Amino acid sequence: MCNLCREGWVTEAQSLLDLMVRVGVRPNIISYTILIDGYCLAGRMKEPMKLLDDVVRVGLKPDAFFYNTLLHGCCRSGMIDAAVRLFREMLSCEVRPGIITYNTVLQGLFQSGKFPEAQELYLNMIKSGMQLNLYTYNIILKGLCKNKCVDEAFKIFQSLCSKGFQLDIITFSIMIDALLKSGRKEEAMDMFAAISAHGLVPDVGIYHLMIQNLIKEGLLEESDNLFLAMEQSGCTPDSCMLNSLVRRLLYRGEITRAGAYLYKIDEMNFSLEASTTSLLISVFLREECQHQMMSLPKKYHFLVDVKK
């Protein structure tokens, strides 16, 4: 049954479970959990809810793993109200939720925009003395930042640092992104500089955040220097980053600088994204830009002949 569900043959897995019942073999809670996981992966959420009733009807007691599987499926499908009901049912049935359960519900609440409920849940978790893991804190920080509670997130971040909590690069990415978006550039720069002190190495995502913000602020020489430092550190730009930087530079009219990143795209055998191509065409429809064509790779020189 496990292999059937993994391969998406959930209907066949359901038939197998039905056959087990008909021949007098009572499926255990693991069998039902596997089947529910298959339905959740297939996005068929009505069947798992019915299976929950079947499990109770045949006298089986759902365990934490069973509820976690169902909760994850509900949250992933945007059925946060159903997930909250399941969570409460879990508590009423004296099935003790672990940190995985709380993380699933907490992330679902934040993602569905139920910020007050998410905030209440994580505050209760802290008050209860539950040991939160890094994944939990990242969920909380991201949820707070998304809801413009950057000060509160920053206080939690500082508290984690002062306690010597082992952070990861995702934590720094969440906070740097939020600080930049809220106009707190100096704090973001300080946090970026502190990454190495925590035994971490900036990844392409964080470099992307920092460089695009420098371009936004018009600090183009600084952005060039940081890109060079990124490459020298052994961090390789990806297609998403290079396309994004090309667009940002084109919006600023920095065609020569954009050309340097277009050369990088070609060197690394990446493709232009549709939005990048569209912007290139629109830029070179303007006569005042056409004289800068030679600063671009030769393959893009045809754009000078594109007519409205």
Short mmCIF file of C-alpha atoms in Angstrom, two decimals:
data_model
loop_
_atom_site.label_atom_id
_atom_site.label_comp_id
_atom_site.label_asym_id
_atom_site.label_seq_id
_atom_site.Cartn_x
_atom_site.Cartn_y
_atom_site.Cartn_z
CA MET A 1 0.00 0.00 0.00
CA CYS A 2 2.85 2.37 0.84
CA ASN A 3 4.37 2.14 -2.67
CA LEU A 4 0.97 2.58 -4.30
CA CYS A 5 0.36 5.85 -2.46
CA ARG A 6 3.85 7.13 -3.12
CA GLU A 7 3.36 6.63 -6.83
CA GLY A 8 0.02 8.41 -6.76
CA TRP A 9 -2.09 5.28 -7.19
CA VAL A 10 -4.25 6.22 -4.27
CA THR A 11 -7.43 4.72 -5.75
CA GLU A 12 -5.73 1.33 -6.01
CA ALA A 13 -4.52 1.71 -2.43
CA GLN A 14 -8.09 2.44 -1.29
CA SER A 15 -9.29 -0.68 -3.12
CA LEU A 16 -6.63 -2.73 -1.35
CA LEU A 17 -7.75 -1.43 2.03
CA ASP A 18 -11.38 -2.20 1.17
CA LEU A 19 -10.34 -5.72 0.18
CA MET A 20 -8.57 -6.19 3.50
CA VAL A 21 -11.79 -5.31 5.30
CA ARG A 22 -13.89 -7.67 3.14
CA VAL A 23 -11.64 -10.67 3.81
CA GLY A 24 -11.59 -10.01 7.53
CA VAL A 25 -8.17 -8.40 7.85
CA ARG A 26 -8.49 -5.35 10.05
CA PRO A 27 -6.33 -2.44 8.78
CA ASN A 28 -4.30 -0.80 11.52
CA ILE A 29 -3.79 2.91 12.08
CA ILE A 30 -0.61 2.84 9.99
CA SER A 31 -2.54 1.58 6.96
CA TYR A 32 -5.06 4.39 7.29
CA THR A 33 -2.29 6.96 7.78
CA ILE A 34 -0.52 5.85 4.59
CA LEU A 35 -3.76 6.05 2.63
CA ILE A 36 -4.58 9.50 4.03
CA ASP A 37 -1.10 10.69 3.06
CA GLY A 38 -1.71 9.49 -0.48
CA TYR A 39 -5.01 11.36 -0.73
CA CYS A 40 -3.39 14.51 0.69
CA LEU A 41 -0.54 14.32 -1.83
CA ALA A 42 -3.12 13.99 -4.60
CA GLY A 43 -5.02 17.01 -3.29
CA ARG A 44 -8.15 14.95 -2.65
CA MET A 45 -9.08 16.19 0.81
CA LYS A 46 -12.66 14.96 1.07
CA GLU A 47 -11.61 11.32 1.31
CA PRO A 48 -9.17 11.79 4.23
CA MET A 49 -11.84 13.52 6.30
CA LYS A 50 -14.17 10.58 5.67
CA LEU A 51 -11.40 8.14 6.58
CA LEU A 52 -11.04 9.90 9.92
CA ASP A 53 -14.67 8.99 10.66
CA ASP A 54 -14.03 5.41 9.49
CA VAL A 55 -11.04 5.07 11.81
CA VAL A 56 -13.09 6.11 14.83
CA ARG A 57 -16.03 3.94 13.77
CA VAL A 58 -13.95 0.75 13.63
CA GLY A 59 -12.53 1.43 17.07
CA LEU A 60 -9.02 2.56 16.18
CA LYS A 61 -7.39 5.43 18.06
CA PRO A 62 -5.69 8.02 15.84
CA ASP A 63 -2.16 8.77 17.01
CA ALA A 64 -0.01 11.89 16.64
CA PHE A 65 1.45 10.71 13.32
CA PHE A 66 -2.05 10.18 11.94
CA TYR A 67 -3.15 13.67 12.96
CA ASN A 68 0.08 15.26 11.71
CA THR A 69 -0.44 13.72 8.28
CA LEU A 70 -4.01 14.99 8.09
CA LEU A 71 -3.10 18.41 9.48
CA HIS A 72 -0.31 18.82 6.93
CA GLY A 73 -2.69 17.96 4.10
CA CYS A 74 -5.31 20.44 5.32
CA CYS A 75 -2.81 23.27 5.72
CA ARG A 76 -1.22 22.60 2.33
CA SER A 77 -4.68 22.70 0.72
CA GLY A 78 -5.58 25.95 2.45
CA MET A 79 -8.15 24.29 4.71
CA ILE A 80 -6.91 26.06 7.82
CA ASP A 81 -10.29 26.04 9.61
CA ALA A 82 -10.45 22.27 9.24
CA ALA A 83 -6.86 22.04 10.49
CA VAL A 84 -7.69 24.07 13.60
CA ARG A 85 -10.70 21.83 14.30
CA LEU A 86 -8.48 18.77 13.96
CA PHE A 87 -5.90 20.29 16.27
CA ARG A 88 -8.56 20.93 18.92
CA GLU A 89 -9.96 17.44 18.44
CA MET A 90 -6.47 16.06 18.91
CA LEU A 91 -6.20 17.85 22.25
CA SER A 92 -9.65 16.74 23.37
CA CYS A 93 -8.79 13.12 22.54
CA GLU A 94 -5.69 13.43 24.72
CA VAL A 95 -3.33 12.87 21.83
CA ARG A 96 -0.34 14.97 22.80
CA PRO A 97 0.80 17.20 19.93
CA GLY A 98 4.53 17.50 19.42
CA ILE A 99 6.56 20.32 17.95
CA ILE A 100 5.87 19.04 14.41
CA THR A 101 2.13 19.41 15.01
CA TYR A 102 2.50 22.93 16.36
CA ASN A 103 4.81 23.93 13.49
CA THR A 104 2.30 22.66 10.93
CA VAL A 105 -0.64 24.56 12.44
CA LEU A 106 1.42 27.68 13.11
CA GLN A 107 2.67 27.87 9.53
CA GLY A 108 -0.84 27.23 8.22
CA LEU A 109 -2.26 30.08 10.30
CA PHE A 110 0.41 32.53 9.14
CA GLN A 111 0.08 31.52 5.49
CA SER A 112 -3.70 31.88 5.56
CA GLY A 113 -3.49 35.38 7.02
CA LYS A 114 -4.80 34.46 10.46
CA PHE A 115 -2.15 36.48 12.22
CA PRO A 116 -3.91 36.99 15.61
CA GLU A 117 -4.55 33.23 15.92
CA ALA A 118 -0.95 32.43 14.96
CA GLN A 119 0.37 34.96 17.43
CA GLU A 120 -1.81 33.53 20.21
CA LEU A 121 -0.61 30.00 19.42
CA TYR A 122 3.11 30.75 19.49
CA LEU A 123 2.78 32.85 22.65
CA ASN A 124 1.00 29.92 24.32
CA MET A 125 3.78 27.62 23.14
CA ILE A 126 6.37 29.85 24.77
CA LYS A 127 4.37 30.24 28.00
CA SER A 128 3.90 26.48 28.27
CA GLY A 129 7.67 26.02 28.33
CA MET A 130 7.70 24.05 25.09
CA GLN A 131 11.15 23.72 23.56
CA LEU A 132 10.87 25.50 20.22
CA ASN A 133 13.24 24.41 17.48
CA LEU A 134 14.86 26.53 14.80
CA TYR A 135 12.17 25.64 12.27
CA THR A 136 9.54 27.01 14.67
CA TYR A 137 11.42 30.25 15.18
CA ASN A 138 11.85 30.69 11.43
CA ILE A 139 8.09 30.25 10.98
CA ILE A 140 7.44 32.85 13.68
CA LEU A 141 9.99 35.34 12.34
CA LYS A 142 8.72 35.02 8.78
CA GLY A 143 5.10 35.34 9.91
CA LEU A 144 5.85 38.44 11.98
CA CYS A 145 7.83 40.08 9.18
CA LYS A 146 5.13 39.31 6.63
CA ASN A 147 2.65 41.09 8.89
CA LYS A 148 4.95 44.13 9.28
CA CYS A 149 5.87 43.32 12.88
CA VAL A 150 9.57 43.68 12.13
CA ASP A 151 10.40 45.20 15.53
CA GLU A 152 8.92 42.22 17.33
CA ALA A 153 10.73 39.82 15.00
CA PHE A 154 13.99 41.70 15.53
CA LYS A 155 13.63 41.42 19.32
CA ILE A 156 13.13 37.66 19.03
CA PHE A 157 16.14 37.43 16.72
CA GLN A 158 18.31 39.37 19.18
CA SER A 159 17.08 37.18 22.04
CA LEU A 160 18.05 34.05 20.14
CA CYS A 161 21.51 35.47 19.45
CA SER A 162 22.05 36.44 23.09
CA LYS A 163 21.10 32.93 24.20
CA GLY A 164 23.59 31.40 21.78
CA PHE A 165 20.83 29.70 19.79
CA GLN A 166 22.25 28.09 16.65
CA LEU A 167 20.69 29.99 13.74
CA ASP A 168 20.81 29.05 10.07
CA ILE A 169 21.10 31.03 6.87
CA ILE A 170 17.29 30.97 6.44
CA THR A 171 16.92 32.93 9.69
CA PHE A 172 19.28 35.62 8.43
CA SER A 173 17.58 35.70 5.03
CA ILE A 174 14.16 36.27 6.64
CA MET A 175 15.43 39.11 8.79
CA ILE A 176 17.61 40.81 6.16
CA ASP A 177 14.74 40.76 3.67
CA ALA A 178 12.37 42.29 6.24
CA LEU A 179 14.83 44.97 7.31
CA LEU A 180 15.53 45.99 3.71
CA LYS A 181 11.83 46.14 2.85
CA SER A 182 11.17 48.33 5.89
CA GLY A 183 13.94 50.75 4.90
CA ARG A 184 16.37 49.72 7.65
CA LYS A 185 19.36 49.35 5.38
CA GLU A 186 22.09 49.89 7.99
CA GLU A 187 20.69 47.20 10.27
CA ALA A 188 20.43 44.84 7.30
CA MET A 189 24.06 45.54 6.39
CA ASP A 190 25.15 44.92 9.98
CA MET A 191 23.25 41.64 10.03
CA PHE A 192 24.78 40.59 6.71
CA ALA A 193 28.25 41.33 8.10
CA ALA A 194 27.47 39.24 11.21
CA ILE A 195 26.67 36.07 9.28
CA SER A 196 30.23 34.77 9.34
CA ALA A 197 30.46 35.33 13.11
CA HIS A 198 27.71 32.71 13.48
CA GLY A 199 29.72 30.18 11.49
CA LEU A 200 27.54 30.58 8.42
CA VAL A 201 28.18 31.50 4.79
CA PRO A 202 25.85 33.78 2.80
CA ASP A 203 23.97 31.94 0.08
CA VAL A 204 22.90 33.21 -3.33
CA GLY A 205 19.51 34.27 -1.94
CA ILE A 206 21.02 36.64 0.61
CA TYR A 207 23.50 38.07 -1.90
CA HIS A 208 20.57 38.62 -4.24
CA LEU A 209 18.66 40.56 -1.56
CA MET A 210 21.65 42.73 -0.75
CA ILE A 211 22.71 43.47 -4.33
CA GLN A 212 19.24 44.29 -5.60
CA ASN A 213 18.77 46.69 -2.68
CA LEU A 214 22.06 48.43 -3.48
CA ILE A 215 20.87 48.86 -7.07
CA LYS A 216 17.55 50.19 -5.81
CA GLU A 217 19.42 52.75 -3.69
CA GLY A 218 21.56 53.75 -6.69
CA LEU A 219 24.73 52.41 -5.09
CA LEU A 220 25.87 50.76 -8.28
CA GLU A 221 29.58 50.57 -7.58
CA GLU A 222 28.83 48.93 -4.23
CA SER A 223 26.53 46.44 -5.93
CA ASP A 224 29.25 45.58 -8.47
CA ASN A 225 31.78 45.07 -5.67
CA LEU A 226 29.45 42.83 -3.68
CA PHE A 227 28.70 40.72 -6.75
CA LEU A 228 32.43 40.30 -7.32
CA ALA A 229 32.94 39.38 -3.65
CA MET A 230 30.15 36.81 -3.97
CA GLU A 231 31.87 35.13 -6.91
CA GLN A 232 35.25 35.22 -5.19
CA SER A 233 33.72 33.52 -2.15
CA GLY A 234 32.68 30.60 -4.36
CA CYS A 235 28.97 31.42 -4.35
CA THR A 236 27.58 31.05 -7.88
CA PRO A 237 24.72 33.27 -9.11
CA ASP A 238 21.64 31.49 -10.38
CA SER A 239 19.37 32.32 -13.30
CA CYS A 240 16.73 33.97 -11.10
CA MET A 241 19.27 36.35 -9.59
CA LEU A 242 20.90 37.33 -12.89
CA ASN A 243 17.58 37.94 -14.64
CA SER A 244 16.37 40.01 -11.70
CA LEU A 245 19.51 42.17 -11.68
CA VAL A 246 19.27 42.74 -15.44
CA ARG A 247 15.70 43.97 -15.04
CA ARG A 248 16.52 46.26 -12.13
CA LEU A 249 19.39 47.84 -14.04
CA LEU A 250 17.33 48.28 -17.18
CA TYR A 251 14.61 50.02 -15.18
CA ARG A 252 17.27 52.46 -14.00
CA GLY A 253 18.56 52.97 -17.54
CA GLU A 254 21.88 51.29 -16.67
CA ILE A 255 22.13 49.41 -19.95
CA THR A 256 25.89 48.89 -19.93
CA ARG A 257 25.79 47.37 -16.46
CA ALA A 258 22.81 45.23 -17.47
CA GLY A 259 24.89 44.01 -20.41
CA ALA A 260 27.54 42.68 -18.03
CA TYR A 261 24.94 40.45 -16.38
CA LEU A 262 23.56 39.40 -19.76
CA TYR A 263 27.07 38.17 -20.59
CA LYS A 264 26.97 36.17 -17.36
CA ILE A 265 23.63 34.65 -18.33
CA ASP A 266 25.11 33.50 -21.64
CA GLU A 267 28.31 32.21 -20.06
CA MET A 268 26.34 30.04 -17.65
CA ASN A 269 23.94 28.81 -20.37
CA PHE A 270 20.92 30.30 -18.60
CA SER A 271 17.86 31.54 -20.47
CA LEU A 272 16.27 34.95 -20.37
CA GLU A 273 12.98 34.97 -18.51
CA ALA A 274 9.99 36.26 -20.45
CA SER A 275 9.80 39.41 -18.32
CA THR A 276 13.48 40.16 -18.99
CA THR A 277 13.06 39.72 -22.76
CA SER A 278 9.96 41.91 -22.77
CA LEU A 279 11.75 44.67 -20.87
CA LEU A 280 14.76 44.50 -23.19
CA ILE A 281 12.50 44.96 -26.21
CA SER A 282 10.64 47.86 -24.63
CA VAL A 283 13.90 49.60 -23.71
CA PHE A 284 15.29 49.38 -27.24
CA LEU A 285 12.09 50.59 -28.79
CA ARG A 286 13.19 53.96 -27.42
CA GLU A 287 15.52 55.65 -29.90
CA GLU A 288 17.63 57.28 -27.21
CA CYS A 289 18.67 53.82 -25.99
CA GLN A 290 19.60 52.25 -29.30
CA HIS A 291 23.11 53.73 -29.38
CA GLN A 292 23.94 51.65 -26.29
CA MET A 293 23.25 48.40 -28.13
CA MET A 294 26.94 47.64 -28.54
CA SER A 295 27.32 47.26 -24.78
CA LEU A 296 25.15 44.15 -24.94
CA PRO A 297 26.18 40.69 -26.14
CA LYS A 298 26.04 40.48 -29.93
CA LYS A 299 23.08 38.08 -29.90
CA TYR A 300 20.86 40.92 -28.63
CA HIS A 301 21.79 43.43 -31.34
CA PHE A 302 18.72 42.43 -33.34
CA LEU A 303 16.65 44.42 -30.85
CA VAL A 304 17.66 47.63 -32.57
CA ASP A 305 15.57 46.59 -35.58
CA VAL A 306 12.47 45.75 -33.54
CA LYS A 307 9.63 48.12 -34.45
CA LYS A 308 6.54 49.04 -32.53
#
